[in-house]
């Protein structure tokens, strides 16, 4: 970048003096041979400077491409490492969109500041040289140029702040339209879109968002246009005024023809240098604001980062205890969990039941450390989990959630999540796939048809089995299965119950379901309602209490019994 700045400083000056030299040679009858030799020398110098600038620009652009990749990789890393509860905040999504827009620029903002600062100094040197030349001509031209330049600079800096306001309004709309475009073309949505004619809904929402975007863009472009007109007017005023002064001086025989051409070239170049200087200042100011935007995103992503000393995780996980734990989501006054007290023990199979919205999944997210209690504490072997490194604590858990993430890779890597496997690990994964009911799928089969043309499509039940295999392979201290039978057929469900004791051996295990019959095999069943534990005990104990658990169990049993009879009749 320094080479480019030096060339941009020298080249205009050379061209200015070269034009004067050529005219002087013509008007003063300089020897042709001497004139041609000197001209060839200057042309060679100019070509060398151009070549140097081109080579420097090539390597500069190459370095920027690598830097953009590094910035993009860092943003992706931060997205995946940010604490889970922060991802639920809409401010995080807005800051992420801003950070990605900053990254998508051809020149990353940090490099932009560095480059603009280097060229700023070269332009300041150029301005000093041109000011000294113009002062020899007439001070009024210099005062006019600098006065109009400062006016133009202040207008453009104010315009940057206006542009950022429009950007902040557009980014959420762009995120929403990108989501709709992705979902409307997603193979997983294709069946529902066609069966339920969702295309009208997608089109209407998409059109409404685009209409909002167009209105904002039109307002932004109107202001942009006014700003451009004002800038062009100021440039026209300063150029016209300087040309008039030079013309009057030439007509008054105060300067000759070579000086006239020279000074015309000087004031034109001076105007261009002032514009470049203004661009440098605007770039530094705009990139400074964007660096702050990116830092805001990093600070939000690193909220949980701390230099505090953490306790070492115990090797043997014996208990996890909820002590008066409450939780409500950020920005909401609705309490999801209210003063929960619960002890979970090793080798105990826990069933967590309740109707939809009872708080089962939130309780599990708190247990995993993905959410932080808004009241009370969670203890691991009697120690508050806040005293452990969060990422290390989360590693204690294997979980099958209702939302299953399938990676665009083969079955082997979706389960093992490793770069390479020993023979023992490979055989273990093959055995686990069979135990989880994936015996008809090869571990080398690829997934996600949008990425691989030869990928296989998994059914809902097969995706659950894949997620179960991933959880079993991790072999963590705590096993959590959230509605693991929701998409399974009767035979697969029965097989899961038969294998569950072996899967959960030596672990704290939690089996979540809204179907009470699914958890009857558990050692202890916790029933949640409206964020509170209303009953706890084994299946037989809860049935003997004749409380809400028994009422709901009987209701569900009658429903499934009736449904089974109807299916038999068919």
Coordinates of C-alpha atoms in Angstrom, one line a residue:
X1 CA 0.0 0.0 0.0
X2 CA 2.9 2.4 0.7
X3 CA 4.2 1.8 -2.9
X4 CA 0.7 2.7 -4.3
X5 CA 0.6 5.8 -2.1
X6 CA 4.1 7.0 -3.3
X7 CA 3.1 6.4 -7.0
X8 CA -0.1 8.3 -6.5
X9 CA 1.9 11.2 -5.0
X10 CA 4.6 11.3 -7.7
X11 CA 2.7 10.6 -10.9
X12 CA 0.4 13.6 -10.9
X13 CA 3.3 15.9 -10.2
X14 CA 5.4 14.5 -13.0
X15 CA 2.5 14.9 -15.4
X16 CA 1.9 18.5 -14.3
X17 CA 5.5 19.5 -14.9
X18 CA 5.7 17.4 -18.1
X19 CA 2.9 19.3 -19.7
X20 CA 4.6 22.6 -18.9
X21 CA 8.0 21.3 -20.2
X22 CA 6.4 20.2 -23.5
X23 CA 4.8 23.6 -24.1
X24 CA 8.0 25.4 -23.1
X25 CA 10.0 23.2 -25.6
X26 CA 7.6 24.0 -28.4
X27 CA 7.4 27.7 -27.8
X28 CA 11.2 28.2 -27.2
X29 CA 12.4 26.0 -30.1
X30 CA 14.4 23.5 -28.1
X31 CA 16.4 21.0 -30.1
X32 CA 14.2 18.2 -31.3
X33 CA 16.8 15.5 -30.4
X34 CA 17.1 16.7 -26.8
X35 CA 13.3 17.1 -26.5
X36 CA 12.7 13.6 -27.7
X37 CA 15.4 12.0 -25.4
X38 CA 14.0 13.9 -22.4
X39 CA 10.4 12.9 -23.3
X40 CA 11.3 9.3 -23.7
X41 CA 13.0 9.3 -20.3
X42 CA 9.9 10.8 -18.6
X43 CA 7.7 8.2 -20.4
X44 CA 9.9 5.4 -19.2
X45 CA 9.8 6.8 -15.6
X46 CA 6.0 7.0 -15.8
X47 CA 5.7 3.5 -17.2
X48 CA 7.9 2.1 -14.4
X49 CA 5.8 3.8 -11.8
X50 CA 2.6 2.4 -13.4
X51 CA 4.1 -1.1 -13.4
X52 CA 5.2 -0.8 -9.8
X53 CA 1.7 0.4 -8.8
X54 CA 0.1 -2.5 -10.7
X55 CA 2.3 -5.1 -9.1
X56 CA 1.7 -3.6 -5.6
X57 CA -2.0 -3.5 -6.3
X58 CA -2.0 -7.2 -7.3
X59 CA -0.3 -8.3 -4.0
X60 CA -2.4 -5.9 -2.0
X61 CA -5.7 -7.3 -3.4
X62 CA -4.4 -10.9 -2.8
X63 CA -3.6 -10.1 0.8
X64 CA -7.0 -8.6 1.3
X65 CA -8.7 -11.7 0.0
X66 CA -6.9 -13.8 2.6
X67 CA -7.7 -11.3 5.3
X68 CA -11.4 -11.4 4.4
X69 CA -11.3 -15.2 4.7
X70 CA -9.8 -14.9 8.1
X71 CA -12.4 -12.4 9.2
X72 CA -15.2 -14.5 7.8
X73 CA -13.8 -17.6 9.7
X74 CA -13.6 -15.6 12.9
X75 CA -17.2 -14.5 12.6
X76 CA -18.4 -18.1 11.9
X77 CA -16.4 -19.2 15.0
X78 CA -18.0 -16.5 17.1
X79 CA -21.4 -17.5 15.9
X80 CA -20.9 -21.1 17.0
X81 CA -19.2 -20.2 20.4
X82 CA -21.6 -17.5 21.5
X83 CA -23.6 -18.4 24.6
X84 CA -26.9 -20.0 23.6
X85 CA -29.1 -17.5 25.5
X86 CA -27.5 -14.6 23.6
X87 CA -28.6 -16.1 20.3
X88 CA -32.2 -15.8 21.5
X89 CA -31.8 -12.0 21.7
X90 CA -32.9 -10.1 18.6
X91 CA -30.1 -7.6 19.2
X92 CA -27.6 -10.4 18.6
X93 CA -29.1 -11.2 15.2
X94 CA -28.9 -7.5 14.2
X95 CA -25.3 -7.2 15.4
X96 CA -24.5 -10.4 13.5
X97 CA -26.0 -9.0 10.3
X98 CA -23.9 -5.8 10.7
X99 CA -20.7 -7.8 11.4
X100 CA -21.3 -9.9 8.3
X101 CA -22.0 -6.8 6.1
X102 CA -18.7 -5.4 7.4
X103 CA -16.9 -8.6 6.5
X104 CA -18.4 -8.7 3.0
X105 CA -16.7 -5.5 2.0
X106 CA -13.9 -5.8 -0.6
X107 CA -11.5 -4.2 1.9
X108 CA -12.0 -5.2 5.6
X109 CA -12.6 -2.2 7.8
X110 CA -9.4 -2.6 9.8
X111 CA -7.3 -2.7 6.6
X112 CA -9.4 0.2 5.3
X113 CA -8.3 2.4 8.2
X114 CA -4.7 1.4 7.8
X115 CA -4.7 2.0 4.0
X116 CA -6.6 5.3 4.3
X117 CA -4.2 6.5 6.9
X118 CA -1.2 5.8 4.7
X119 CA -2.8 7.5 1.6
X120 CA -3.9 10.3 3.9
X121 CA -0.3 11.2 4.7
X122 CA 0.7 11.0 1.0
X123 CA -2.3 13.2 0.0
X124 CA -1.4 15.7 2.8
X125 CA 2.1 15.9 1.4
X126 CA 0.7 16.4 -2.1
X127 CA -1.6 19.1 -0.9
X128 CA 1.3 20.9 0.8
X129 CA 3.2 20.9 -2.5
X130 CA 0.3 22.1 -4.5
X131 CA -0.6 24.8 -2.0
X132 CA 2.9 26.2 -2.3
X133 CA 2.6 26.3 -6.1
X134 CA -0.9 27.9 -6.0
X135 CA 0.2 30.5 -3.4
X136 CA 2.7 31.8 -6.0
X137 CA -0.2 32.3 -8.4
X138 CA -2.9 33.9 -6.1
X139 CA -4.0 33.3 -2.5
X140 CA -7.7 33.7 -3.3
X141 CA -7.8 30.4 -5.2
X142 CA -6.4 28.6 -2.2
X143 CA -8.8 30.2 0.2
X144 CA -11.7 29.4 -2.1
X145 CA -10.7 25.7 -2.5
X146 CA -10.1 25.1 1.2
X147 CA -13.4 26.8 2.2
X148 CA -15.5 24.8 -0.2
X149 CA -13.6 21.7 0.6
X150 CA -14.3 21.9 4.4
X151 CA -18.0 22.6 3.6
X152 CA -18.1 19.5 1.4
X153 CA -16.3 17.4 4.0
X154 CA -18.8 18.3 6.8
X155 CA -21.7 17.5 4.5
X156 CA -20.3 14.1 3.6
X157 CA -19.5 13.1 7.2
X158 CA -23.1 13.9 8.1
X159 CA -24.2 11.9 5.2
X160 CA -22.3 8.8 6.5
X161 CA -24.4 8.9 9.7
X162 CA -27.6 9.1 7.7
X163 CA -26.5 6.1 5.6
X164 CA -25.9 4.1 8.8
X165 CA -29.4 4.7 10.0
X166 CA -30.8 3.4 6.7
X167 CA -28.5 0.4 6.9
X168 CA -29.8 -0.4 10.4
X169 CA -33.3 -0.3 9.1
X170 CA -32.5 -2.5 6.0
X171 CA -30.5 -5.3 7.7
X172 CA -33.5 -6.8 9.6
X173 CA -35.6 -6.8 6.4
X174 CA -32.8 -8.3 4.4
X175 CA -32.4 -11.1 7.1
X176 CA -36.1 -11.8 6.9
X177 CA -36.2 -11.9 3.1
X178 CA -33.2 -14.2 3.0
X179 CA -34.9 -16.5 5.5
X180 CA -38.1 -16.6 3.4
X181 CA -36.1 -17.2 0.2
X182 CA -34.2 -20.1 1.9
X183 CA -37.3 -21.7 3.3
X184 CA -39.3 -21.4 0.1
X185 CA -36.6 -23.2 -1.8
X186 CA -35.8 -25.7 1.0
X187 CA -36.4 -29.3 0.0
X188 CA -37.8 -30.0 3.5
X189 CA -40.5 -27.4 2.9
X190 CA -41.3 -28.4 -0.6
X191 CA -44.1 -30.9 0.2
X192 CA -46.0 -28.6 2.6
X193 CA -45.7 -25.7 0.2
X194 CA -47.3 -27.6 -2.6
X195 CA -49.9 -29.5 -0.5
X196 CA -51.1 -26.5 1.4
X197 CA -50.5 -24.0 -1.4
X198 CA -48.1 -22.0 0.8
X199 CA -46.7 -20.2 -2.2
X200 CA -49.3 -17.5 -1.8
X201 CA -48.3 -16.9 1.8
X202 CA -44.6 -16.9 0.9
X203 CA -45.2 -14.5 -2.0
X204 CA -47.3 -12.1 0.0
X205 CA -44.8 -12.0 2.9
X206 CA -41.8 -11.7 0.4
X207 CA -43.6 -8.9 -1.5
X208 CA -44.4 -7.0 1.6
X209 CA -40.8 -7.1 2.9
X210 CA -39.5 -6.1 -0.5
X211 CA -41.9 -3.2 -0.6
X212 CA -40.6 -2.0 2.8
X213 CA -37.0 -2.4 1.5
X214 CA -37.8 -0.4 -1.6
X215 CA -39.3 2.4 0.3
X216 CA -36.3 2.7 2.6
X217 CA -33.9 2.4 -0.3
X218 CA -35.8 5.1 -2.2
X219 CA -35.6 7.5 0.8
X220 CA -31.9 6.6 1.1
X221 CA -31.2 7.2 -2.6
X222 CA -33.1 10.5 -2.5
X223 CA -30.7 11.7 0.2
X224 CA -27.7 10.2 -1.7
X225 CA -28.8 12.1 -4.8
X226 CA -29.1 15.4 -3.0
X227 CA -25.7 14.9 -1.5
X228 CA -24.2 14.1 -4.9
X229 CA -25.8 17.2 -6.4
X230 CA -24.4 19.4 -3.6
X231 CA -20.9 17.9 -4.0
X232 CA -21.0 18.4 -7.8
X233 CA -22.2 22.0 -7.3
X234 CA -19.3 22.8 -4.9
X235 CA -16.8 21.2 -7.3
X236 CA -18.2 23.2 -10.2
X237 CA -18.0 26.4 -8.2
X238 CA -14.4 26.0 -7.1
X239 CA -13.3 24.8 -10.6
X240 CA -15.1 27.6 -12.4
X241 CA -13.8 30.3 -10.1
X242 CA -10.2 29.1 -10.4
X243 CA -10.5 28.8 -14.2
X244 CA -11.9 32.4 -14.4
X245 CA -9.0 33.7 -12.2
X246 CA -6.4 31.9 -14.5
X247 CA -8.1 33.1 -17.6
X248 CA -8.1 36.8 -16.4
X249 CA -4.4 36.5 -15.5
X250 CA -3.6 35.0 -18.9
X251 CA -5.6 37.7 -20.7
X252 CA -3.8 40.3 -18.6
X253 CA -0.4 38.9 -19.6
X254 CA 0.5 38.0 -16.1
X255 CA 1.2 34.4 -17.1
X256 CA 2.2 32.9 -20.5
X257 CA 0.6 30.0 -22.3
X258 CA 2.8 27.3 -20.7
X259 CA 2.1 28.7 -17.2
X260 CA -1.6 28.9 -18.0
X261 CA -1.6 25.2 -19.0
X262 CA 0.6 24.3 -16.0
X263 CA -1.7 26.0 -13.5
X264 CA -4.8 24.6 -15.1
X265 CA -3.3 21.2 -14.6
X266 CA -2.2 22.1 -11.0
X267 CA -5.6 23.3 -9.8
X268 CA -7.3 20.4 -11.5
X269 CA -4.9 17.9 -9.8
X270 CA -5.2 19.9 -6.5
X271 CA -9.0 19.5 -6.7
X272 CA -8.6 15.8 -7.3
X273 CA -6.1 15.4 -4.3
X274 CA -8.6 17.3 -2.1
X275 CA -11.3 14.9 -3.2
X276 CA -9.0 11.9 -2.4
X277 CA -8.1 13.5 1.0
X278 CA -11.8 13.9 1.7
X279 CA -12.3 10.2 0.7
X280 CA -9.5 9.2 3.1
X281 CA -11.1 11.0 6.0
X282 CA -14.6 9.6 5.2
X283 CA -13.1 6.1 4.9
X284 CA -11.3 6.4 8.2
X285 CA -14.4 7.7 9.9
X286 CA -16.8 5.1 8.3
X287 CA -14.4 2.2 9.0
X288 CA -13.9 3.5 12.5
X289 CA -17.6 3.2 13.1
X290 CA -17.7 -0.2 11.4
X291 CA -14.8 -1.5 13.6
X292 CA -16.9 -0.4 16.6
X293 CA -19.8 -2.3 15.2
X294 CA -17.6 -5.4 14.8
X295 CA -16.2 -4.9 18.4
X296 CA -19.8 -4.7 19.7
X297 CA -20.5 -8.1 18.0
X298 CA -17.4 -9.6 19.5
X299 CA -18.1 -8.2 23.0
X300 CA -21.6 -9.6 22.8
X301 CA -20.3 -13.0 21.6
X302 CA -17.6 -13.0 24.3
X303 CA -19.9 -12.0 27.2
X304 CA -19.3 -15.3 29.0
X305 CA -15.5 -15.1 28.5
X306 CA -13.7 -14.5 31.7
X307 CA -10.2 -14.7 33.1
X308 CA -11.4 -16.0 36.4
X309 CA -10.1 -19.3 37.8
X310 CA -12.5 -22.1 37.2
X311 CA -12.7 -25.3 39.3
X312 CA -11.7 -28.5 37.6
X313 CA -14.6 -30.7 36.6
X314 CA -15.0 -33.8 38.8
X315 CA -14.2 -37.1 37.0
X316 CA -17.2 -38.9 38.4
X317 CA -20.5 -37.1 38.1
X318 CA -22.7 -38.2 41.0
X319 CA -25.5 -35.5 41.3
X320 CA -27.0 -32.5 39.6
X321 CA -29.2 -30.5 41.8
X322 CA -31.6 -27.6 41.1
X323 CA -31.8 -25.3 44.1
X324 CA -34.8 -22.9 44.0
X325 CA -34.2 -22.4 40.2
X326 CA -36.4 -19.9 38.3
X327 CA -36.1 -18.8 34.7
X328 CA -37.7 -16.3 32.3
X329 CA -36.5 -15.6 28.8
X330 CA -34.7 -12.2 28.0
X331 CA -37.2 -9.4 27.5
X332 CA -40.1 -11.4 28.8
X333 CA -41.9 -11.1 32.2
X334 CA -43.4 -14.6 31.8
X335 CA -41.8 -17.1 34.3
X336 CA -41.1 -20.4 32.5
X337 CA -39.8 -22.2 35.5
X338 CA -40.7 -21.2 39.1
X339 CA -38.6 -22.1 42.1
X340 CA -37.6 -25.6 40.9
X341 CA -36.0 -27.9 43.5
X342 CA -34.8 -31.2 42.1
X343 CA -32.0 -33.8 42.7
X344 CA -30.7 -36.0 39.9
X345 CA -28.4 -39.0 40.7
X346 CA -26.1 -41.2 38.8
X347 CA -27.6 -44.5 37.5
X348 CA -31.0 -43.1 38.0
X349 CA -33.4 -43.0 35.0
X350 CA -35.5 -39.9 35.3
X351 CA -38.7 -39.3 33.3
X352 CA -39.7 -35.7 32.7
X353 CA -43.3 -35.4 31.7
X354 CA -45.9 -32.7 31.2
X355 CA -48.1 -31.1 28.6
X356 CA -46.6 -29.0 25.8
X357 CA -45.3 -25.7 27.3
X358 CA -44.9 -27.1 30.8
X359 CA -41.2 -26.1 30.9
X360 CA -39.5 -29.5 30.2
X361 CA -37.1 -28.4 27.5
X362 CA -36.2 -25.2 29.3
X363 CA -35.3 -27.2 32.4
X364 CA -33.0 -29.4 30.3
X365 CA -31.4 -26.3 28.7
X366 CA -30.7 -24.9 32.1
X367 CA -29.2 -28.3 33.2
X368 CA -26.9 -28.3 30.2
X369 CA -25.6 -24.8 30.9
X370 CA -27.1 -23.5 27.7
X371 CA -29.3 -21.1 29.7
X372 CA -28.4 -19.4 33.0
X373 CA -31.0 -19.3 35.8
X374 CA -32.6 -16.0 36.5
X375 CA -33.0 -17.2 40.1
X376 CA -31.5 -19.9 42.3
X377 CA -28.5 -22.2 41.4
X378 CA -27.7 -25.5 39.8
X379 CA -25.1 -27.6 41.6
X380 CA -22.8 -30.3 40.1
X381 CA -21.7 -32.7 42.9
X382 CA -22.7 -29.9 45.3
X383 CA -20.7 -27.1 43.5
X384 CA -22.4 -24.3 41.7
X385 CA -21.9 -24.8 37.9
X386 CA -21.0 -21.1 37.6
X387 CA -17.7 -22.1 39.1
X388 CA -16.9 -24.4 36.1
X389 CA -15.8 -23.4 32.7
X390 CA -19.1 -23.3 30.7
X391 CA -17.7 -25.1 27.6
X392 CA -16.1 -27.8 29.7
X393 CA -19.4 -28.2 31.7
X394 CA -21.5 -28.5 28.5
X395 CA -19.2 -31.4 27.4
X396 CA -20.6 -33.5 30.1
X397 CA -23.9 -33.9 28.2
X398 CA -25.2 -35.9 25.3
X399 CA -28.6 -34.8 24.1
X400 CA -31.2 -35.7 21.5
X401 CA -33.3 -32.5 21.1
X402 CA -36.5 -32.2 19.2
X403 CA -34.8 -30.0 16.6
X404 CA -32.2 -32.3 14.9
X405 CA -29.1 -30.9 13.1
X406 CA -27.9 -32.9 10.2
X407 CA -24.5 -32.0 8.7
X408 CA -23.8 -32.0 5.0
X409 CA -21.4 -35.0 5.3
X410 CA -21.7 -38.8 5.5
X411 CA -23.4 -40.7 8.3
X412 CA -20.0 -41.6 9.9
X413 CA -19.0 -38.0 10.4
X414 CA -22.6 -37.0 11.5
X415 CA -22.2 -39.5 14.4
X416 CA -18.5 -39.3 15.2
X417 CA -17.9 -35.6 14.4
X418 CA -14.2 -36.4 14.0
X419 CA -11.6 -35.9 11.3
X420 CA -10.3 -39.4 11.5
X421 CA -11.2 -42.7 13.2
X422 CA -9.3 -45.7 14.5
X423 CA -10.5 -49.2 13.5
X424 CA -12.0 -49.5 16.9
X425 CA -14.0 -46.3 16.7
X426 CA -15.2 -47.1 13.2
X427 CA -16.5 -50.5 14.3
X428 CA -18.1 -48.9 17.4
X429 CA -20.0 -46.4 15.2
X430 CA -21.2 -49.3 12.9
X431 CA -22.4 -51.2 16.0
X432 CA -24.2 -48.1 17.4
X433 CA -26.0 -47.5 14.1
X434 CA -27.3 -51.0 14.1
X435 CA -28.4 -50.7 17.8
X436 CA -30.2 -47.5 16.9
X437 CA -32.1 -49.1 14.0
X438 CA -30.0 -47.7 11.1
X439 CA -28.9 -51.1 9.8
X440 CA -30.3 -50.3 6.3
X441 CA -28.0 -47.2 6.0
X442 CA -24.3 -47.3 5.3
X443 CA -22.0 -45.1 7.4
X444 CA -20.5 -43.7 4.2
X445 CA -23.8 -42.6 2.8
X446 CA -23.9 -38.8 2.3
X447 CA -26.7 -36.6 3.6
X448 CA -28.3 -33.3 2.5
X449 CA -29.4 -33.4 -1.2
X450 CA -28.8 -29.7 -1.6
X451 CA -25.0 -30.3 -1.2
X452 CA -24.5 -33.8 -2.6
X453 CA -26.2 -35.1 -5.7
X454 CA -25.9 -38.7 -4.5
X455 CA -27.1 -38.0 -0.9
X456 CA -29.8 -40.1 0.6
X457 CA -32.9 -38.6 2.2
X458 CA -33.6 -39.6 5.8
X459 CA -37.2 -40.0 7.1
X460 CA -38.2 -38.3 10.4
X461 CA -37.7 -41.5 12.3
X462 CA -34.2 -42.1 10.7
X463 CA -33.1 -38.6 11.6
X464 CA -34.1 -39.3 15.2
X465 CA -32.2 -42.6 15.1
X466 CA -29.1 -40.7 13.7
X467 CA -29.3 -38.1 16.5
X468 CA -29.6 -40.9 19.1
X469 CA -26.6 -42.6 17.6
X470 CA -24.6 -39.4 17.9
X471 CA -25.6 -39.0 21.6
X472 CA -24.7 -42.6 22.4
X473 CA -21.4 -42.4 20.6
X474 CA -20.3 -39.3 22.6
X475 CA -20.8 -41.4 25.8
X476 CA -21.1 -38.4 28.1
X477 CA -21.8 -38.4 31.8
X478 CA -25.4 -37.2 31.3
X479 CA -27.8 -38.6 28.7
X480 CA -30.8 -36.5 27.7
X481 CA -33.5 -37.7 25.3
X482 CA -36.1 -35.1 24.4
X483 CA -39.2 -36.8 22.8
X484 CA -36.9 -39.5 21.3
X485 CA -39.9 -41.6 20.1
X486 CA -41.9 -38.8 18.4
X487 CA -41.1 -40.0 14.9
X488 CA -40.5 -43.7 15.6
X489 CA -42.7 -46.6 14.6
X490 CA -43.9 -49.1 17.2
X491 CA -41.1 -51.6 16.7
X492 CA -38.3 -48.9 16.8
X493 CA -39.9 -47.5 19.9
X494 CA -39.9 -50.8 21.6
X495 CA -36.3 -51.4 20.6
X496 CA -35.3 -48.1 22.2
X497 CA -36.9 -49.0 25.5
X498 CA -35.1 -52.4 25.5
X499 CA -31.7 -50.7 24.9
X500 CA -32.2 -47.7 27.1
X501 CA -30.9 -49.4 30.2
X502 CA -27.7 -50.2 28.5
X503 CA -27.4 -46.8 26.9
X504 CA -27.9 -45.0 30.2
X505 CA -25.7 -47.4 32.4
X506 CA -23.4 -45.4 34.7
X507 CA -25.0 -42.1 33.7
X508 CA -27.5 -39.5 34.9
X509 CA -30.3 -40.0 32.3
X510 CA -33.4 -37.9 31.5
X511 CA -36.1 -39.2 29.2
X512 CA -38.6 -36.4 28.3
X513 CA -42.0 -37.0 26.8
X514 CA -45.5 -35.6 26.8
X515 CA -46.7 -39.3 26.5
X516 CA -46.7 -40.6 30.1
X517 CA -46.7 -44.3 28.9
X518 CA -43.3 -43.7 27.3
X519 CA -41.7 -43.0 30.7
X520 CA -43.3 -45.7 32.8
X521 CA -40.1 -47.7 32.9
X522 CA -38.1 -44.8 34.6
X523 CA -37.0 -45.0 38.2
X524 CA -38.5 -41.6 39.0
X525 CA -40.9 -39.5 37.1
X526 CA -41.1 -35.7 37.4
X527 CA -44.3 -34.1 36.3
X528 CA -44.2 -30.4 35.4
X529 CA -47.1 -28.0 35.0
X530 CA -46.9 -24.3 34.3
X531 CA -43.2 -24.3 35.2
X532 CA -43.6 -26.1 38.6
X533 CA -43.0 -29.6 39.8
X534 CA -46.5 -30.9 40.8
X535 CA -45.7 -34.6 41.3
X536 CA -42.7 -36.8 41.7
X537 CA -42.2 -40.6 42.1
X538 CA -42.2 -43.9 40.3
X539 CA -45.0 -44.8 37.9
X540 CA -46.6 -47.0 40.5
X541 CA -46.3 -44.4 43.2
X542 CA -47.8 -41.7 41.1
X543 CA -50.7 -43.9 39.9
X544 CA -51.4 -44.7 43.6
X545 CA -51.6 -41.0 44.5
X546 CA -54.5 -40.6 42.1
X547 CA -53.4 -37.1 41.2
X548 CA -53.0 -35.3 37.9
X549 CA -50.4 -37.8 36.7
X550 CA -52.9 -40.6 37.0
X551 CA -55.7 -38.5 35.4
X552 CA -53.6 -37.6 32.5
X553 CA -52.2 -41.2 32.1
X554 CA -55.7 -42.6 32.0
X555 CA -56.9 -40.0 29.5
X556 CA -54.0 -40.8 27.2
X557 CA -54.4 -44.5 27.6
X558 CA -58.1 -44.3 26.6
X559 CA -57.1 -42.1 23.6
X560 CA -54.4 -44.5 22.3
X561 CA -56.6 -47.5 23.0
X562 CA -59.4 -46.1 21.0
X563 CA -57.0 -45.0 18.2
X564 CA -55.5 -48.6 18.2
X565 CA -59.0 -50.1 17.8
X566 CA -59.8 -47.8 15.0
X567 CA -56.6 -48.7 13.2
X568 CA -57.4 -52.5 13.7
X569 CA -60.8 -52.0 12.2
X570 CA -59.2 -50.4 9.1

